PDB file of C-alpha atoms in Angstrom:
ATOM      1  CA  MET A   1      66.322 -92.259   8.000  1.00  0.00           C
ATOM      2  CA  ASN A   2      67.279 -92.980   4.383  1.00  0.00           C
ATOM      3  CA  GLU A   3      65.537 -96.288   4.852  1.00  0.00           C
ATOM      4  CA  PHE A   4      62.093 -94.442   5.024  1.00  0.00           C
ATOM      5  CA  ASP A   5      62.747 -92.612   2.186  1.00  0.00           C
ATOM      6  CA  SER A   6      63.070 -95.532  -0.197  1.00  0.00           C
ATOM      7  CA  GLY A   7      60.436 -96.267  -3.110  1.00  0.00           C
ATOM      8  CA  PHE A   8      59.303 -99.405  -1.065  1.00  0.00           C
ATOM      9  CA  TRP A   9      57.579 -97.549   1.607  1.00  0.00           C
ATOM     10  CA  SER A  10      55.366 -95.941  -1.247  1.00  0.00           C
ATOM     11  CA  VAL A  11      54.652 -99.101  -2.842  1.00  0.00           C
ATOM     12  CA  ALA A  12      53.677-100.556   0.445  1.00  0.00           C
ATOM     13  CA  ILE A  13      51.119 -98.331   1.764  1.00  0.00           C
ATOM     14  CA  ALA A  14      49.445 -97.904  -1.940  1.00  0.00           C
ATOM     15  CA  VAL A  15      48.906-101.759  -1.744  1.00  0.00           C
ATOM     16  CA  VAL A  16      47.655-101.975   2.109  1.00  0.00           C
ATOM     17  CA  THR A  17      45.222 -99.079   0.975  1.00  0.00           C
ATOM     18  CA  LEU A  18      43.842-100.404  -2.368  1.00  0.00           C
ATOM     19  CA  VAL A  19      43.827-104.120  -0.287  1.00  0.00           C
ATOM     20  CA  SER A  20      41.998-102.419   2.252  1.00  0.00           C
ATOM     21  CA  ILE A  21      39.408-101.081   0.064  1.00  0.00           C
ATOM     22  CA  VAL A  22      39.293-103.882  -1.883  1.00  0.00           C
ATOM     23  CA  ALA A  23      38.556-105.763   1.414  1.00  0.00           C
ATOM     24  CA  CYS A  24      35.645-104.027   2.422  1.00  0.00           C
ATOM     25  CA  ALA A  25      33.965-104.439  -0.892  1.00  0.00           C
ATOM     26  CA  VAL A  26      34.631-108.000  -0.377  1.00  0.00           C
ATOM     27  CA  PHE A  27      33.294-107.989   3.140  1.00  0.00           C
ATOM     28  CA  LEU A  28      29.815-105.975   1.995  1.00  0.00           C
ATOM     29  CA  ARG A  29      29.047-108.406  -0.757  1.00  0.00           C
ATOM     30  CA  ALA A  30      29.446-111.352   1.813  1.00  0.00           C
ATOM     31  CA  GLN A  31      27.052-109.672   4.551  1.00  0.00           C
ATOM     32  CA  THR A  32      24.578-109.249   1.590  1.00  0.00           C
ATOM     33  CA  VAL A  33      24.412-113.031   0.558  1.00  0.00           C
ATOM     34  CA  ARG A  34      22.007-114.869   3.174  1.00  0.00           C
ATOM     35  CA  SER A  35      23.963-118.178   4.299  1.00  0.00           C
ATOM     36  CA  GLY A  36      21.935-121.297   6.122  1.00  0.00           C
ATOM     37  CA  GLY A  37      18.629-121.347   6.840  1.00  0.00           C
ATOM     38  CA  ASP A  38      16.147-118.193   7.979  1.00  0.00           C
ATOM     39  CA  THR A  39      17.488-117.442  11.162  1.00  0.00           C
ATOM     40  CA  THR A  40      21.089-117.614  12.972  1.00  0.00           C
ATOM     41  CA  GLY A  41      20.621-119.923  15.022  1.00  0.00           C
ATOM     42  CA  HIS A  42      20.471-116.951  18.358  1.00  0.00           C
ATOM     43  CA  VAL A  43      17.946-117.117  20.456  1.00  0.00           C
ATOM     44  CA  TRP A  44      16.782-115.026  23.548  1.00  0.00           C
ATOM     45  CA  ASP A  45      14.311-115.195  25.799  1.00  0.00           C
ATOM     46  CA  GLU A  46      13.116-118.797  24.470  1.00  0.00           C
ATOM     47  CA  ASP A  47      11.417-117.475  21.685  1.00  0.00           C
ATOM     48  CA  LEU A  48      13.136-114.254  20.330  1.00  0.00           C
ATOM     49  CA  ALA A  49      15.400-115.360  17.398  1.00  0.00           C
ATOM     50  CA  GLU A  50      17.876-113.529  14.992  1.00  0.00           C
ATOM     51  CA  TYR A  51      17.055-113.609  11.444  1.00  0.00           C
ATOM     52  CA  ASN A  52      19.466-113.979   9.017  1.00  0.00           C
ATOM     53  CA  ASN A  53      18.879-111.121   6.442  1.00  0.00           C
ATOM     54  CA  PRO A  54      20.842-109.579   4.127  1.00  0.00           C
ATOM     55  CA  LEU A  55      21.635-105.877   4.551  1.00  0.00           C
ATOM     56  CA  PRO A  56      19.188-103.586   3.541  1.00  0.00           C
ATOM     57  CA  ASN A  57      19.776-102.295  -0.537  1.00  0.00           C
ATOM     58  CA  TRP A  58      19.625 -98.559   0.012  1.00  0.00           C
ATOM     59  CA  TRP A  59      22.505 -99.172   3.048  1.00  0.00           C
ATOM     60  CA  ARG A  60      24.397-101.415   0.979  1.00  0.00           C
ATOM     61  CA  TRP A  61      24.618 -98.829  -2.155  1.00  0.00           C
ATOM     62  CA  LEU A  62      25.485 -96.240  -0.147  1.00  0.00           C
ATOM     63  CA  PHE A  63      28.533 -98.292   1.023  1.00  0.00           C
ATOM     64  CA  TYR A  64      29.424 -99.343  -2.829  1.00  0.00           C
ATOM     65  CA  ILE A  65      29.160 -95.491  -3.507  1.00  0.00           C
ATOM     66  CA  THR A  66      31.790 -94.412  -0.753  1.00  0.00           C
ATOM     67  CA  ILE A  67      34.155 -97.404  -2.297  1.00  0.00           C
ATOM     68  CA  VAL A  68      33.863 -95.751  -5.805  1.00  0.00           C
ATOM     69  CA  PHE A  69      34.365 -92.461  -4.218  1.00  0.00           C
ATOM     70  CA  SER A  70      37.550 -93.729  -2.413  1.00  0.00           C
ATOM     71  CA  LEU A  71      39.071 -95.339  -5.256  1.00  0.00           C
ATOM     72  CA  VAL A  72      38.476 -91.988  -7.983  1.00  0.00           C
ATOM     73  CA  TYR A  73      39.728 -89.835  -4.916  1.00  0.00           C
ATOM     74  CA  LEU A  74      42.879 -91.541  -4.720  1.00  0.00           C
ATOM     75  CA  VAL A  75      43.071 -91.507  -8.451  1.00  0.00           C
ATOM     76  CA  LEU A  76      42.789 -87.299  -8.645  1.00  0.00           C
ATOM     77  CA  TYR A  77      44.561 -86.732  -5.669  1.00  0.00           C
ATOM     78  CA  PRO A  78      47.526 -87.911  -3.580  1.00  0.00           C
ATOM     79  CA  GLY A  79      46.872 -90.969  -1.244  1.00  0.00           C
ATOM     80  CA  LEU A  80      48.587 -94.294  -2.644  1.00  0.00           C
ATOM     81  CA  GLY A  81      52.189 -93.499  -1.264  1.00  0.00           C
ATOM     82  CA  SER A  82      54.171 -90.909  -3.365  1.00  0.00           C
ATOM     83  CA  TRP A  83      51.733 -90.816  -6.228  1.00  0.00           C
ATOM     84  CA  PRO A  84      50.617 -87.191  -6.979  1.00  0.00           C
ATOM     85  CA  GLY A  85      47.256 -87.769  -8.391  1.00  0.00           C
ATOM     86  CA  THR A  86      46.445 -86.855 -11.880  1.00  0.00           C
ATOM     87  CA  LEU A  87      45.114 -83.384 -10.780  1.00  0.00           C
ATOM     88  CA  GLY A  88      48.401 -82.321  -9.147  1.00  0.00           C
ATOM     89  CA  TRP A  89      46.891 -80.987  -6.198  1.00  0.00           C
ATOM     90  CA  SER A  90      48.939 -80.604  -3.038  1.00  0.00           C
ATOM     91  CA  GLN A  91      48.685 -78.652   0.443  1.00  0.00           C
ATOM     92  CA  ILE A  92      52.031 -76.711  -0.783  1.00  0.00           C
ATOM     93  CA  THR A  93      50.898 -75.999  -4.180  1.00  0.00           C
ATOM     94  CA  GLN A  94      47.389 -75.135  -2.490  1.00  0.00           C
ATOM     95  CA  LEU A  95      48.766 -72.595  -0.067  1.00  0.00           C
ATOM     96  CA  LYS A  96      51.156 -71.009  -2.495  1.00  0.00           C
ATOM     97  CA  GLU A  97      48.277 -70.109  -4.719  1.00  0.00           C
ATOM     98  CA  GLU A  98      46.220 -68.957  -1.578  1.00  0.00           C
ATOM     99  CA  ASN A  99      49.156 -66.895  -0.572  1.00  0.00           C
ATOM    100  CA  ALA A 100      49.739 -65.532  -4.185  1.00  0.00           C
ATOM    101  CA  ARG A 101      45.771 -64.111  -3.853  1.00  0.00           C
ATOM    102  CA  ALA A 102      45.870 -62.946  -0.807  1.00  0.00           C
ATOM    103  CA  GLU A 103      49.350 -60.841  -1.999  1.00  0.00           C
ATOM    104  CA  LYS A 104      47.745 -59.576  -4.911  1.00  0.00           C
ATOM    105  CA  GLN A 105      44.627 -58.722  -2.816  1.00  0.00           C
ATOM    106  CA  TYR A 106      46.083 -56.785   0.165  1.00  0.00           C
ATOM    107  CA  GLY A 107      49.849 -56.401  -1.506  1.00  0.00           C
ATOM    108  CA  PRO A 108      48.947 -52.665  -2.088  1.00  0.00           C
ATOM    109  CA  LEU A 109      47.498 -51.908   1.189  1.00  0.00           C
ATOM    110  CA  TYR A 110      50.488 -53.372   2.941  1.00  0.00           C
ATOM    111  CA  GLU A 111      53.397 -51.218   0.490  1.00  0.00           C
ATOM    112  CA  LYS A 112      51.412 -48.613   1.294  1.00  0.00           C
ATOM    113  CA  PHE A 113      52.646 -48.412   4.659  1.00  0.00           C
ATOM    114  CA  ALA A 114      55.945 -49.949   4.350  1.00  0.00           C
ATOM    115  CA  ALA A 115      57.681 -46.863   3.874  1.00  0.00           C
ATOM    116  CA  THR A 116      56.126 -44.781   7.050  1.00  0.00           C
ATOM    117  CA  ASP A 117      58.774 -44.821   9.931  1.00  0.00           C
ATOM    118  CA  ILE A 118      57.708 -47.297  13.098  1.00  0.00           C
ATOM    119  CA  GLU A 119      57.066 -44.588  15.630  1.00  0.00           C
ATOM    120  CA  ALA A 120      54.444 -42.956  12.987  1.00  0.00           C
ATOM    121  CA  LEU A 121      52.824 -46.144  11.719  1.00  0.00           C
ATOM    122  CA  ALA A 122      52.519 -46.888  15.640  1.00  0.00           C
ATOM    123  CA  LYS A 123      50.091 -44.059  15.981  1.00  0.00           C
ATOM    124  CA  ASN A 124      48.109 -44.833  12.228  1.00  0.00           C
ATOM    125  CA  PRO A 125      44.755 -46.238  13.550  1.00  0.00           C
ATOM    126  CA  GLU A 126      44.482 -47.596  10.317  1.00  0.00           C
ATOM    127  CA  ALA A 127      47.725 -48.941  10.209  1.00  0.00           C
ATOM    128  CA  LEU A 128      47.041 -50.496  13.346  1.00  0.00           C
ATOM    129  CA  ALA A 129      43.975 -52.200  12.662  1.00  0.00           C
ATOM    130  CA  VAL A 130      46.100 -53.990   9.902  1.00  0.00           C
ATOM    131  CA  GLY A 131      48.912 -54.734  12.503  1.00  0.00           C
ATOM    132  CA  GLN A 132      46.008 -56.341  14.859  1.00  0.00           C
ATOM    133  CA  LYS A 133      44.932 -58.633  12.063  1.00  0.00           C
ATOM    134  CA  LEU A 134      48.532 -59.987  11.385  1.00  0.00           C
ATOM    135  CA  PHE A 135      49.006 -60.119  15.320  1.00  0.00           C
ATOM    136  CA  LEU A 136      46.178 -62.120  15.858  1.00  0.00           C
ATOM    137  CA  ASN A 137      46.929 -64.678  13.035  1.00  0.00           C
ATOM    138  CA  ASN A 138      50.540 -65.001  14.085  1.00  0.00           C
ATOM    139  CA  CYS A 139      51.412 -64.428  17.574  1.00  0.00           C
ATOM    140  CA  ALA A 140      48.217 -64.632  19.735  1.00  0.00           C
ATOM    141  CA  GLN A 141      48.504 -67.929  19.615  1.00  0.00           C
ATOM    142  CA  CYS A 142      51.903 -67.607  22.398  1.00  0.00           C
ATOM    143  CA  HIS A 143      51.030 -64.134  23.626  1.00  0.00           C
ATOM    144  CA  ALA A 144      47.465 -64.551  23.380  1.00  0.00           C
ATOM    145  CA  SER A 145      44.847 -62.136  22.165  1.00  0.00           C
ATOM    146  CA  ASP A 146      45.047 -59.340  24.251  1.00  0.00           C
ATOM    147  CA  ALA A 147      49.435 -59.686  24.047  1.00  0.00           C
ATOM    148  CA  ALA A 148      49.312 -59.759  27.680  1.00  0.00           C
ATOM    149  CA  GLY A 149      51.089 -63.933  27.145  1.00  0.00           C
ATOM    150  CA  SER A 150      51.034 -66.187  29.598  1.00  0.00           C
ATOM    151  CA  ARG A 151      53.456 -68.689  31.767  1.00  0.00           C
ATOM    152  CA  GLY A 152      56.583 -68.880  29.609  1.00  0.00           C
ATOM    153  CA  PHE A 153      55.207 -66.147  27.132  1.00  0.00           C
ATOM    154  CA  PRO A 154      56.425 -62.401  27.450  1.00  0.00           C
ATOM    155  CA  ASN A 155      53.791 -59.894  28.046  1.00  0.00           C
ATOM    156  CA  LEU A 156      54.009 -57.668  25.114  1.00  0.00           C
ATOM    157  CA  THR A 157      51.687 -54.704  26.571  1.00  0.00           C
ATOM    158  CA  ASP A 158      54.095 -53.633  29.459  1.00  0.00           C
ATOM    159  CA  LEU A 159      57.684 -51.917  29.250  1.00  0.00           C
ATOM    160  CA  GLU A 160      59.679 -54.675  30.067  1.00  0.00           C
ATOM    161  CA  TRP A 161      61.548 -56.565  27.433  1.00  0.00           C
ATOM    162  CA  LEU A 162      63.723 -59.298  27.442  1.00  0.00           C
ATOM    163  CA  TRP A 163      65.764 -58.364  23.935  1.00  0.00           C
ATOM    164  CA  GLY A 164      65.252 -55.013  24.229  1.00  0.00           C
ATOM    165  CA  GLY A 165      61.371 -52.849  23.021  1.00  0.00           C
ATOM    166  CA  SER A 166      63.148 -50.281  20.164  1.00  0.00           C
ATOM    167  CA  PRO A 167      61.449 -50.783  16.683  1.00  0.00           C
ATOM    168  CA  GLU A 168      64.769 -52.626  15.733  1.00  0.00           C
ATOM    169  CA  ALA A 169      64.626 -54.684  18.770  1.00  0.00           C
ATOM    170  CA  ILE A 170      61.402 -55.809  17.715  1.00  0.00           C
ATOM    171  CA  LYS A 171      61.973 -56.490  14.186  1.00  0.00           C
ATOM    172  CA  HIS A 172      64.595 -58.836  14.965  1.00  0.00           C
ATOM    173  CA  SER A 173      62.924 -60.515  16.689  1.00  0.00           C
ATOM    174  CA  ILE A 174      59.857 -60.899  14.886  1.00  0.00           C
ATOM    175  CA  SER A 175      62.164 -61.393  11.269  1.00  0.00           C
ATOM    176  CA  GLU A 176      64.921 -63.873  12.984  1.00  0.00           C
ATOM    177  CA  GLY A 177      63.210 -65.239  16.242  1.00  0.00           C
ATOM    178  CA  ARG A 178      64.925 -65.758  19.271  1.00  0.00           C
ATOM    179  CA  MET A 179      66.437 -68.108  21.379  1.00  0.00           C
ATOM    180  CA  GLY A 180      66.904 -67.901  25.570  1.00  0.00           C
ATOM    181  CA  MET A 181      68.595 -70.373  26.890  1.00  0.00           C
ATOM    182  CA  MET A 182      69.066 -70.291  31.137  1.00  0.00           C
ATOM    183  CA  PRO A 183      71.755 -72.916  31.978  1.00  0.00           C
ATOM    184  CA  ALA A 184      71.149 -75.794  34.459  1.00  0.00           C
ATOM    185  CA  TRP A 185      72.598 -75.822  37.889  1.00  0.00           C
ATOM    186  CA  GLY A 186      71.534 -78.693  39.602  1.00  0.00           C
ATOM    187  CA  GLU A 187      74.442 -80.943  39.793  1.00  0.00           C
ATOM    188  CA  ALA A 188      77.042 -77.977  40.369  1.00  0.00           C
ATOM    189  CA  LEU A 189      75.475 -76.293  43.162  1.00  0.00           C
ATOM    190  CA  GLY A 190      72.990 -78.828  45.042  1.00  0.00           C
ATOM    191  CA  ALA A 191      69.654 -78.403  46.226  1.00  0.00           C
ATOM    192  CA  GLU A 192      70.574 -76.511  49.472  1.00  0.00           C
ATOM    193  CA  ARG A 193      73.005 -74.034  47.752  1.00  0.00           C
ATOM    194  CA  ILE A 194      70.225 -73.219  44.959  1.00  0.00           C
ATOM    195  CA  LYS A 195      67.478 -72.553  47.069  1.00  0.00           C
ATOM    196  CA  ASP A 196      70.280 -70.109  48.813  1.00  0.00           C
ATOM    197  CA  VAL A 197      70.334 -68.561  45.562  1.00  0.00           C
ATOM    198  CA  ALA A 198      66.818 -68.423  44.974  1.00  0.00           C
ATOM    199  CA  HIS A 199      65.811 -66.620  48.333  1.00  0.00           C
ATOM    200  CA  TYR A 200      69.289 -63.879  47.134  1.00  0.00           C
ATOM    201  CA  VAL A 201      67.542 -63.684  43.628  1.00  0.00           C
ATOM    202  CA  ARG A 202      63.801 -63.419  45.275  1.00  0.00           C
ATOM    203  CA  SER A 203      65.445 -60.308  47.489  1.00  0.00           C
ATOM    204  CA  PHE A 204      66.097 -58.296  44.559  1.00  0.00           C
ATOM    205  CA  SER A 205      62.723 -57.630  43.840  1.00  0.00           C
ATOM    206  CA  GLY A 206      61.758 -56.993  47.424  1.00  0.00           C
ATOM    207  CA  LEU A 207      59.844 -60.655  47.419  1.00  0.00           C
ATOM    208  CA  THR A 208      59.448 -62.275  50.851  1.00  0.00           C
ATOM    209  CA  HIS A 209      62.586 -63.899  51.458  1.00  0.00           C
ATOM    210  CA  ASP A 210      64.983 -65.667  54.337  1.00  0.00           C
ATOM    211  CA  SER A 211      67.494 -63.325  54.581  1.00  0.00           C
ATOM    212  CA  ILE A 212      70.365 -65.732  56.155  1.00  0.00           C
ATOM    213  CA  ARG A 213      69.976 -68.015  53.261  1.00  0.00           C
ATOM    214  CA  ALA A 214      70.291 -64.750  50.611  1.00  0.00           C
ATOM    215  CA  ALA A 215      73.336 -64.017  52.264  1.00  0.00           C
ATOM    216  CA  ARG A 216      74.691 -67.333  51.772  1.00  0.00           C
ATOM    217  CA  GLY A 217      73.433 -67.292  48.110  1.00  0.00           C
ATOM    218  CA  LYS A 218      75.071 -64.061  46.915  1.00  0.00           C
ATOM    219  CA  GLY A 219      78.731 -65.877  46.996  1.00  0.00           C
ATOM    220  CA  ASP A 220      76.956 -68.145  44.176  1.00  0.00           C
ATOM    221  CA  PHE A 221      74.759 -65.838  42.522  1.00  0.00           C
ATOM    222  CA  ASP A 222      78.230 -63.539  42.037  1.00  0.00           C
ATOM    223  CA  LYS A 223      79.860 -66.935  40.441  1.00  0.00           C
ATOM    224  CA  THR A 224      77.813 -68.414  38.305  1.00  0.00           C
ATOM    225  CA  CYS A 225      74.979 -65.683  37.594  1.00  0.00           C
ATOM    226  CA  VAL A 226      76.812 -62.267  37.622  1.00  0.00           C
ATOM    227  CA  ALA A 227      77.742 -63.179  33.728  1.00  0.00           C
ATOM    228  CA  CYS A 228      74.470 -62.879  32.477  1.00  0.00           C
ATOM    229  CA  HIS A 229      72.337 -61.242  35.005  1.00  0.00           C
ATOM    230  CA  GLY A 230      75.152 -58.659  36.207  1.00  0.00           C
ATOM    231  CA  ALA A 231      76.161 -57.950  39.701  1.00  0.00           C
ATOM    232  CA  GLN A 232      72.406 -56.054  40.082  1.00  0.00           C
ATOM    233  CA  GLY A 233      70.369 -58.186  38.504  1.00  0.00           C
ATOM    234  CA  LYS A 234      69.407 -55.887  35.532  1.00  0.00           C
ATOM    235  CA  GLY A 235      69.825 -58.195  32.964  1.00  0.00           C
ATOM    236  CA  ASN A 236      71.217 -58.094  29.615  1.00  0.00           C
ATOM    237  CA  PRO A 237      68.861 -57.342  26.619  1.00  0.00           C
ATOM    238  CA  ALA A 238      71.862 -58.573  24.449  1.00  0.00           C
ATOM    239  CA  MET A 239      71.630 -61.249  25.536  1.00  0.00           C
ATOM    240  CA  GLY A 240      67.923 -61.637  26.395  1.00  0.00           C
ATOM    241  CA  ALA A 241      68.384 -62.453  30.127  1.00  0.00           C
ATOM    242  CA  PRO A 242      66.053 -61.094  32.263  1.00  0.00           C
ATOM    243  CA  ASP A 243      65.810 -58.248  35.138  1.00  0.00           C
ATOM    244  CA  LEU A 244      65.576 -59.861  38.231  1.00  0.00           C
ATOM    245  CA  THR A 245      65.055 -56.849  40.041  1.00  0.00           C
ATOM    246  CA  ASP A 246      61.740 -55.710  38.796  1.00  0.00           C
ATOM    247  CA  LYS A 247      57.938 -57.290  39.205  1.00  0.00           C
ATOM    248  CA  VAL A 248      58.089 -59.372  35.904  1.00  0.00           C
ATOM    249  CA  TRP A 249      58.723 -62.954  35.875  1.00  0.00           C
ATOM    250  CA  LEU A 250      58.479 -64.890  33.031  1.00  0.00           C
ATOM    251  CA  HIS A 251      58.470 -68.326  34.835  1.00  0.00           C
ATOM    252  CA  GLY A 252      56.836 -67.323  37.512  1.00  0.00           C
ATOM    253  CA  SER A 253      58.227 -65.727  41.125  1.00  0.00           C
ATOM    254  CA  SER A 254      57.316 -68.398  43.703  1.00  0.00           C
ATOM    255  CA  GLU A 255      60.316 -69.691  45.552  1.00  0.00           C
ATOM    256  CA  GLU A 256      59.487 -73.395  43.740  1.00  0.00           C
ATOM    257  CA  ALA A 257      59.462 -71.654  40.388  1.00  0.00           C
ATOM    258  CA  ILE A 258      62.779 -70.411  40.643  1.00  0.00           C
ATOM    259  CA  ILE A 259      64.352 -73.472  42.349  1.00  0.00           C
ATOM    260  CA  ARG A 260      62.982 -75.242  39.612  1.00  0.00           C
ATOM    261  CA  THR A 261      64.938 -72.570  36.627  1.00  0.00           C
ATOM    262  CA  ILE A 262      68.158 -72.937  38.696  1.00  0.00           C
ATOM    263  CA  THR A 263      67.832 -76.101  38.731  1.00  0.00           C
ATOM    264  CA  ALA A 264      66.898 -77.386  35.769  1.00  0.00           C
ATOM    265  CA  GLY A 265      67.587 -74.458  33.399  1.00  0.00           C
ATOM    266  CA  ARG A 266      64.959 -73.007  31.122  1.00  0.00           C
ATOM    267  CA  VAL A 267      65.168 -73.115  26.868  1.00  0.00           C
ATOM    268  CA  ASP A 268      62.567 -70.532  25.567  1.00  0.00           C
ATOM    269  CA  GLN A 269      62.310 -69.828  21.848  1.00  0.00           C
ATOM    270  CA  MET A 270      60.397 -67.101  19.409  1.00  0.00           C
ATOM    271  CA  PRO A 271      60.319 -68.432  16.263  1.00  0.00           C
ATOM    272  CA  ALA A 272      61.264 -67.100  12.844  1.00  0.00           C
ATOM    273  CA  HIS A 273      58.984 -65.507  10.908  1.00  0.00           C
ATOM    274  CA  LYS A 274      60.694 -63.555   7.921  1.00  0.00           C
ATOM    275  CA  ASP A 275      59.837 -66.790   5.621  1.00  0.00           C
ATOM    276  CA  LYS A 276      56.027 -66.329   6.474  1.00  0.00           C
ATOM    277  CA  LEU A 277      55.672 -62.787   6.597  1.00  0.00           C
ATOM    278  CA  THR A 278      56.910 -60.377   3.688  1.00  0.00           C
ATOM    279  CA  PRO A 279      58.748 -57.197   4.817  1.00  0.00           C
ATOM    280  CA  ALA A 280      56.056 -55.193   4.327  1.00  0.00           C
ATOM    281  CA  GLN A 281      53.706 -57.406   6.953  1.00  0.00           C
ATOM    282  CA  ILE A 282      56.704 -57.106   9.225  1.00  0.00           C
ATOM    283  CA  HIS A 283      57.092 -53.651   9.176  1.00  0.00           C
ATOM    284  CA  ILE A 284      53.323 -53.228   9.924  1.00  0.00           C
ATOM    285  CA  LEU A 285      53.558 -55.513  12.634  1.00  0.00           C
ATOM    286  CA  VAL A 286      56.680 -54.230  14.324  1.00  0.00           C
ATOM    287  CA  ALA A 287      54.696 -50.889  14.448  1.00  0.00           C
ATOM    288  CA  TYR A 288      51.284 -52.671  16.272  1.00  0.00           C
ATOM    289  CA  VAL A 289      53.625 -54.341  18.773  1.00  0.00           C
ATOM    290  CA  TYR A 290      55.426 -51.617  19.587  1.00  0.00           C
ATOM    291  CA  SER A 291      52.441 -49.503  19.958  1.00  0.00           C
ATOM    292  CA  LEU A 292      50.894 -52.044  22.307  1.00  0.00           C
ATOM    293  CA  SER A 293      53.582 -50.811  25.577  1.00  0.00           C
ATOM    294  CA  ARG A 294      53.113 -46.890  24.511  1.00  0.00           C
ATOM    295  CA  GLY A 295      49.083 -46.927  23.363  1.00  0.00           C
ATOM    296  CA  SER A 296      45.975 -48.171  23.908  1.00  0.00           C
ATOM    297  CA  ALA A 297      46.170 -49.701  20.815  1.00  0.00           C
ATOM    298  CA  LEU A 298      44.514 -52.595  22.176  1.00  0.00           C
ATOM    299  CA  THR A 299      41.475 -50.856  24.147  1.00  0.00           C
ATOM    300  CA  THR A 300      40.843 -49.114  20.838  1.00  0.00           C
ATOM    301  CA  HIS A 301      40.912 -51.857  18.079  1.00  0.00           C
ATOM    302  CA  THR A 302      40.001 -54.708  19.798  1.00  0.00           C
ATOM    303  CA  LYS A 303      36.340 -54.325  20.014  1.00  0.00           C
TER     304      LYS A 303
END
């Protein structure tokens, strides 16, 4: 990939950009000069002729203004390859400046709650209001604004937690992120044996299943699944392995969904936010998420 970082591409992009702008100006100039006779020679319906008139001056000068504007813009701002612009502006510096202003304005508010225990903070209406705003800005894209999640994204309002629901576990999930992986067993087991295992898995939570297939699937489950989900299918929060005995299914509980999961496996990732949020912000966000499954935070604060 080093060839894409060389100076050649920077120069090439700058040249193409400038040539394109100049070409627009040349083309515009060509359209303002009448060539040939009064008409283009195109005639419709015997006597409807297309006149060869130049573009209106108001339209032409508006186009020239946009060309001048584009050239001035490319001098002041990045746009010509690696040229930084005379103003030195960039999205990164703007983001840093906005974050600095936000930290200056809201930092004292975050620090106000930083020393408070999570359990107590989860009962503080003012802290929960701040935590909800952090949640909506950073978490709602995946977990939804009501934190109920969706297919493949955990529901944060119940008491079922893949990685544990203690304040410490939630803090680790938000700060460091999580990576959950279910290995694919399609090649090792084959379609029929996977279907047997799927029926055995469905039996854990009382879902409709074929008892004969479930009995056959138990052996393969004990060989391939017990290491993560346990002999009783209770899961393992230390590994993010789901509890298969409850009514909560991250990727669906239908026979087809379970077969697809066993066959192709799953990879689920929770991104780390330690570089995006300050420790004080994470502390408040943890309290808010912790409160969702232990109170009426959403009912109280989403109106």
